[in-house]
mmCIF file of C-alpha atoms and ligand atoms in Angstrom:
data_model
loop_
_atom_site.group_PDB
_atom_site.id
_atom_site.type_symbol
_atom_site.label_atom_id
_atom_site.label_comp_id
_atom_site.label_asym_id
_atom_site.label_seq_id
_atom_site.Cartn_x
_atom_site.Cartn_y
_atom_site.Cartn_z
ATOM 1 C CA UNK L 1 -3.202 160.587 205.755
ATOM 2 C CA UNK L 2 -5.340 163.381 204.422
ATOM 3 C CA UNK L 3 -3.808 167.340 205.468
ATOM 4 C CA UNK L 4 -5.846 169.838 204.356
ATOM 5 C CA UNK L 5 -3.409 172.450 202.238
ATOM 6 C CA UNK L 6 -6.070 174.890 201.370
ATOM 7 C CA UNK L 7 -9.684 175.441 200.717
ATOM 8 C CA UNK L 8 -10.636 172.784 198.232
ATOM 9 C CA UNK L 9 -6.993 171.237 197.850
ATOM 10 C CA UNK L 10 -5.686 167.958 200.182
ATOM 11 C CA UNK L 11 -2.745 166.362 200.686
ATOM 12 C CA UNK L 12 -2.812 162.734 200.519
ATOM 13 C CA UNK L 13 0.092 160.431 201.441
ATOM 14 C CA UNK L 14 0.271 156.845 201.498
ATOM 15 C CA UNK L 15 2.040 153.462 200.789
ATOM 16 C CA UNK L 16 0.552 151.351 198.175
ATOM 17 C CA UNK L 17 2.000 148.068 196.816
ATOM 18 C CA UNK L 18 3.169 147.367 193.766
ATOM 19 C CA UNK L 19 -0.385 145.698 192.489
ATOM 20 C CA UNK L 20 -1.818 149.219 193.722
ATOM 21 C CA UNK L 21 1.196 151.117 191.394
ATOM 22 C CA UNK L 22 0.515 148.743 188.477
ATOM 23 C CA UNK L 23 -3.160 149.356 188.531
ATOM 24 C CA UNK L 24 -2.789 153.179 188.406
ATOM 25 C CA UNK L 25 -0.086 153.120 185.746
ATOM 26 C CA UNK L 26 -2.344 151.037 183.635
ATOM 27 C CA UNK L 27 -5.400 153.033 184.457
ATOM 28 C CA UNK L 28 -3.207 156.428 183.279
ATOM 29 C CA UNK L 29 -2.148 154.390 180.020
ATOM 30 C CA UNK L 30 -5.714 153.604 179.133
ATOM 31 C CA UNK L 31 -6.677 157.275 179.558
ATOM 32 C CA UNK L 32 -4.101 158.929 177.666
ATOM 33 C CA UNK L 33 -5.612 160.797 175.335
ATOM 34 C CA UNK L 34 -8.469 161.771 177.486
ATOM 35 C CA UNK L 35 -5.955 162.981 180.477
ATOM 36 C CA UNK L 36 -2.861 163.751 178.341
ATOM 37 C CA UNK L 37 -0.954 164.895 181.444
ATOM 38 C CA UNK L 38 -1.664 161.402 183.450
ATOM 39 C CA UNK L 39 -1.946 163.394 186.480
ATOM 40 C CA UNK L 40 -2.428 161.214 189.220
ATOM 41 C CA UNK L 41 -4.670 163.008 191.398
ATOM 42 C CA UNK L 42 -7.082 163.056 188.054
ATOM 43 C CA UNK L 43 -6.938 158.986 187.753
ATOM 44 C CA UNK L 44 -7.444 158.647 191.567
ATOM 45 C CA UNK L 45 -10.476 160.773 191.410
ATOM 46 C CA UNK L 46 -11.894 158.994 188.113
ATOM 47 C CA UNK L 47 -11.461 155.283 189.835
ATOM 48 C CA UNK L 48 -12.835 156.759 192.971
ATOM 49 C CA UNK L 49 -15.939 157.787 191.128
ATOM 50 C CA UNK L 50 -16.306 153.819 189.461
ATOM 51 C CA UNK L 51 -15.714 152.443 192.579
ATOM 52 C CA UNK L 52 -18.491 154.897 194.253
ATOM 53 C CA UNK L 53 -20.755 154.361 191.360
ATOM 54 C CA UNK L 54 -20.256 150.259 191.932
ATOM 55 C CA UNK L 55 -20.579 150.301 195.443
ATOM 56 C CA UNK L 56 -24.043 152.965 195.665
ATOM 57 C CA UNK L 57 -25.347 150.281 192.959
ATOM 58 C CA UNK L 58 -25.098 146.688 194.387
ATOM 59 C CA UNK L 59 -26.058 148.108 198.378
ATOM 60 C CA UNK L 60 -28.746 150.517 197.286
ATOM 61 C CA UNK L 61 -29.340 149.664 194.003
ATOM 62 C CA UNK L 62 -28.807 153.224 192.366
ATOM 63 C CA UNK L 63 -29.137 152.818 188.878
ATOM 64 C CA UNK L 64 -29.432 155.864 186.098
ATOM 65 C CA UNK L 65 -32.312 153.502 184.765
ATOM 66 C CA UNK L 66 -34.402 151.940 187.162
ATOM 67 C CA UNK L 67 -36.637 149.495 186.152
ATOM 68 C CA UNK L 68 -40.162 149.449 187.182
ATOM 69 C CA UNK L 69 -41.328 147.369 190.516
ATOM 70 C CA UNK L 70 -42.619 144.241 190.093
ATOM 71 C CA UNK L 71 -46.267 143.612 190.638
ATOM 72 C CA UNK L 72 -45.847 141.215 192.308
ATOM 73 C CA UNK L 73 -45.159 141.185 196.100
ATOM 74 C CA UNK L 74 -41.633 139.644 197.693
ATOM 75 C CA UNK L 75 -41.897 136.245 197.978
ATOM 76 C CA UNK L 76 -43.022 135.370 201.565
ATOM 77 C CA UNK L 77 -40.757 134.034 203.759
ATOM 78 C CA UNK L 78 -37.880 135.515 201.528
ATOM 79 C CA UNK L 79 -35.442 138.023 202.964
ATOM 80 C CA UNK L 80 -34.851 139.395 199.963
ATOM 81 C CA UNK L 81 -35.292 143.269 199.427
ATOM 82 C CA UNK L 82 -36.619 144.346 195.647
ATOM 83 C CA UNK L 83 -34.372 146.790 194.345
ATOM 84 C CA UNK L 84 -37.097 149.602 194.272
ATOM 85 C CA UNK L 85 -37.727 148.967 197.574
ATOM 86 C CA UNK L 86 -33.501 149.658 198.094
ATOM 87 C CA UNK L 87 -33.346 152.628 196.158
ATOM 88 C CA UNK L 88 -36.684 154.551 198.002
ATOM 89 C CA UNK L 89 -35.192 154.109 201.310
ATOM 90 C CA UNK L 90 -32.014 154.894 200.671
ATOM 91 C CA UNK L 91 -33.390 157.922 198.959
ATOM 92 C CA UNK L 92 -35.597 158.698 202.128
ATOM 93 C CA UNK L 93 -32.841 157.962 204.681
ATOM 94 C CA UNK L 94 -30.061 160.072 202.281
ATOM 95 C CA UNK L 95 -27.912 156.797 202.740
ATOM 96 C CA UNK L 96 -27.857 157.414 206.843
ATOM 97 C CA UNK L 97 -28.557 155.531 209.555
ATOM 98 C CA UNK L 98 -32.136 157.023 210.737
ATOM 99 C CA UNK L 99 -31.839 155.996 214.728
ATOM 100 C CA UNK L 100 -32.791 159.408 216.774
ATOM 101 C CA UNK L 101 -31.414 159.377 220.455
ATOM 102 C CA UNK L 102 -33.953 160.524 222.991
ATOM 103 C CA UNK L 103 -31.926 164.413 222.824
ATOM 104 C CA UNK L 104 -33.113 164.391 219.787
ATOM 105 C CA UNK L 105 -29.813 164.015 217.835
ATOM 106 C CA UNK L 106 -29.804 161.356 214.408
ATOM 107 C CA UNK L 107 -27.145 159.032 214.180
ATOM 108 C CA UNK L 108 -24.392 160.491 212.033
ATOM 109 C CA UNK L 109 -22.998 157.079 210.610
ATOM 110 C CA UNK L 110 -22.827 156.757 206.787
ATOM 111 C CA UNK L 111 -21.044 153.420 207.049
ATOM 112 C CA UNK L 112 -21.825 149.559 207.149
ATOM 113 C CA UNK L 113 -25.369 150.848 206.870
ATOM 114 C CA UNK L 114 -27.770 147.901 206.975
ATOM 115 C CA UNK L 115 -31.877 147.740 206.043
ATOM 116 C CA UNK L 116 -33.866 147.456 209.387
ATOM 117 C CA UNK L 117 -37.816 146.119 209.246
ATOM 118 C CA UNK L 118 -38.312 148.679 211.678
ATOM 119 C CA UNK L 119 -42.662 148.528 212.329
ATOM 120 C CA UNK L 120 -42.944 144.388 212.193
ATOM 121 C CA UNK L 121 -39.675 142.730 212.308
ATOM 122 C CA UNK L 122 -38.861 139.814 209.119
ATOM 123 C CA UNK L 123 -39.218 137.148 212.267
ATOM 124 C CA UNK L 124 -42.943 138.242 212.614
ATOM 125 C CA UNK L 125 -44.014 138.619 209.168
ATOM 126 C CA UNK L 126 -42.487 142.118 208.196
ATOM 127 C CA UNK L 127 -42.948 142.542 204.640
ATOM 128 C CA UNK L 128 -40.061 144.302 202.648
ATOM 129 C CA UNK L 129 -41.665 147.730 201.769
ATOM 130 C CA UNK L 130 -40.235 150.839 201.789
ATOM 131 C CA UNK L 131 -42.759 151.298 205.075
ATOM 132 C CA UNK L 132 -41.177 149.015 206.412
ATOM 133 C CA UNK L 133 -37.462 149.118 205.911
ATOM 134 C CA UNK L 134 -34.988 152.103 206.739
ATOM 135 C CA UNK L 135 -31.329 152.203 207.156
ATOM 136 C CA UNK L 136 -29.292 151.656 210.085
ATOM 137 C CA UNK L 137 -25.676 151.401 210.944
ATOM 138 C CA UNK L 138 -24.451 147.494 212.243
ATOM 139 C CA UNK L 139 -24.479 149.440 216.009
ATOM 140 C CA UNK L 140 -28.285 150.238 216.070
ATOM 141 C CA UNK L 141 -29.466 147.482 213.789
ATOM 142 C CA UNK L 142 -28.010 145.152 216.437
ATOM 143 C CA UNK L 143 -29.982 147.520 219.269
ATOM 144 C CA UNK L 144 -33.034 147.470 217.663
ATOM 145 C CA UNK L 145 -33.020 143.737 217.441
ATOM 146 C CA UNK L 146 -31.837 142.887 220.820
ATOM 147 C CA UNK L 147 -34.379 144.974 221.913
ATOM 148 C CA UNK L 148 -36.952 142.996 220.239
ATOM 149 C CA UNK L 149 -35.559 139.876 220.183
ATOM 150 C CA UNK L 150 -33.378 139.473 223.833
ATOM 151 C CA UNK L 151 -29.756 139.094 223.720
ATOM 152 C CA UNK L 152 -29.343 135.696 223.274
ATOM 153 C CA UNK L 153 -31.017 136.047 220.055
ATOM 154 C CA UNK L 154 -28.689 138.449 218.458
ATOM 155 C CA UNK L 155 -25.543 136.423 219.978
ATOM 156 C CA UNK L 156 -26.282 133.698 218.415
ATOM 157 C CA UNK L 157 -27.179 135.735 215.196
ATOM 158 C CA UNK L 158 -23.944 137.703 215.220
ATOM 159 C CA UNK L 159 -21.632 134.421 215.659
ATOM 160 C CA UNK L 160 -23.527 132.777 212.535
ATOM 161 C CA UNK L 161 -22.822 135.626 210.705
ATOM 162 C CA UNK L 162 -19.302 135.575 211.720
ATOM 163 C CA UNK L 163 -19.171 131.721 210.798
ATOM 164 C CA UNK L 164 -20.382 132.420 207.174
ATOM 165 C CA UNK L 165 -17.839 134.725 206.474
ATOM 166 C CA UNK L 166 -15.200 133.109 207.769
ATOM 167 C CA UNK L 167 -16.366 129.915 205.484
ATOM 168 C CA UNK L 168 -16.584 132.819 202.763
ATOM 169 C CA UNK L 169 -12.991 134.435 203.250
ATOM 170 C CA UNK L 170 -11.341 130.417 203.632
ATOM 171 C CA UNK L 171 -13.488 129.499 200.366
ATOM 172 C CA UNK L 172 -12.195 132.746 198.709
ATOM 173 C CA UNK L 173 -8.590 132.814 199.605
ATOM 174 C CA UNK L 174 -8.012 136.118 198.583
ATOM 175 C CA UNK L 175 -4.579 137.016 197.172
ATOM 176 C CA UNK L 176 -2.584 139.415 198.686
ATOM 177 C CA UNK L 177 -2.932 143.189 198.337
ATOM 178 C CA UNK L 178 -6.618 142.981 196.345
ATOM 179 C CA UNK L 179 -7.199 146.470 197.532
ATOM 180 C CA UNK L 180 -10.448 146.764 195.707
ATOM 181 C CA UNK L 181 -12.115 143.726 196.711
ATOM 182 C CA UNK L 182 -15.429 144.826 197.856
ATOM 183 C CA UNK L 183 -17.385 141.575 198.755
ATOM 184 C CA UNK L 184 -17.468 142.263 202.167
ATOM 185 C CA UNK L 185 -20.724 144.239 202.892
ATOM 186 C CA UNK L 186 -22.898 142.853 205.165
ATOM 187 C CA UNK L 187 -26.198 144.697 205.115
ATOM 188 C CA UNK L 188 -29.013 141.618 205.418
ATOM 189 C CA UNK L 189 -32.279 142.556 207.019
ATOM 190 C CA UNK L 190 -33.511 141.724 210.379
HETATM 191 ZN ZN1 ZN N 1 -26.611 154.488 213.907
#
């Protein structure tokens, strides 16, 4: 799908559906005068850079302002991770999962990255500080807690989370071809 031509320069060939063809013809139109030529390659790369921009902000809460902490600790017993707390680690981690294998090597995956409590699991009190949390792909989050919790555990943990977005996708009913639809990011702490 993507040829390398020369140094810098790609090929990039693929079938989109109409929906897809609308969306860039409109997304040309509304940036006439800024990209006179509507060269496609141009819009691709300016969408890409939204939908980058989008996706950076709602899993690791990247902002060009961020807004102070709050004083006041997570709520206990919530699994919720304060933005800050998002941003630092992802920082830290440079948005990869952090598991080292005993040779040494880091895990190379930059995708379906999740937060890990990695010193005291959430189960046993783990509070959500940057301490705390660090990123790890859906393969080594699930290690981690297997290894802490037992298998049986994270069975049963994977199947309910399986469950909820089935009940999600059924509840949705998404229409066909939403190629940008980006609710599907699973990345809740352990
Ligand atoms: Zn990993």
């Amino acid at each position: 799908m993507l040829a390398p031509l020369a140094p810098e320069r790609y090929k990039l060939q693929l079938t989109i559906s109409r929906q897809t063809r609308d969306r860039l013809e409109e997304a040309s139109d509304l940036l006439g005068h800024q990209l006179p030529t509507g060269d496609l390659a141009e819009v691709v790369d300016r969408a890409l850079e939204l939908l980058v921009r989008e996706l950076r902000k709602r899993k690791f809460a990247e902002t060009r302002t961020p807004r102070a902490p709050r004083s006041a600790p997570a709520t206990e017993g919530s699994r919720h991770i304060p933005n800050h707390v998002r941003r630092e680690v992802a920082l830290r981690d440079g948005n990869q999962c952090t598991f080292v294998a005993e040779d040494g090597r880091r895990c190379p995956a930059r995708r379906r990255l999740e937060f890990h409590h990695q010193r005291v699991a959430f189960a046993k009190g783990g509070e959500a500080t940057a301490d705390n949390i660090c990123l790890r792909c859906a393969a080594h989050h699930g290690l981690a807690t297997e290894h802490e919790f037992g298998r049986e555990h994270v069975a049963r943990r994977v199947a309910e989370a399986r469950q909820a977005r089935e009940r999600r996708r059924v509840a949705k009913a998404p229409s066909p071809g939403t190629a940008f639809t980006t609710s599907s990011f699973a990345f809740g702490p352990t």
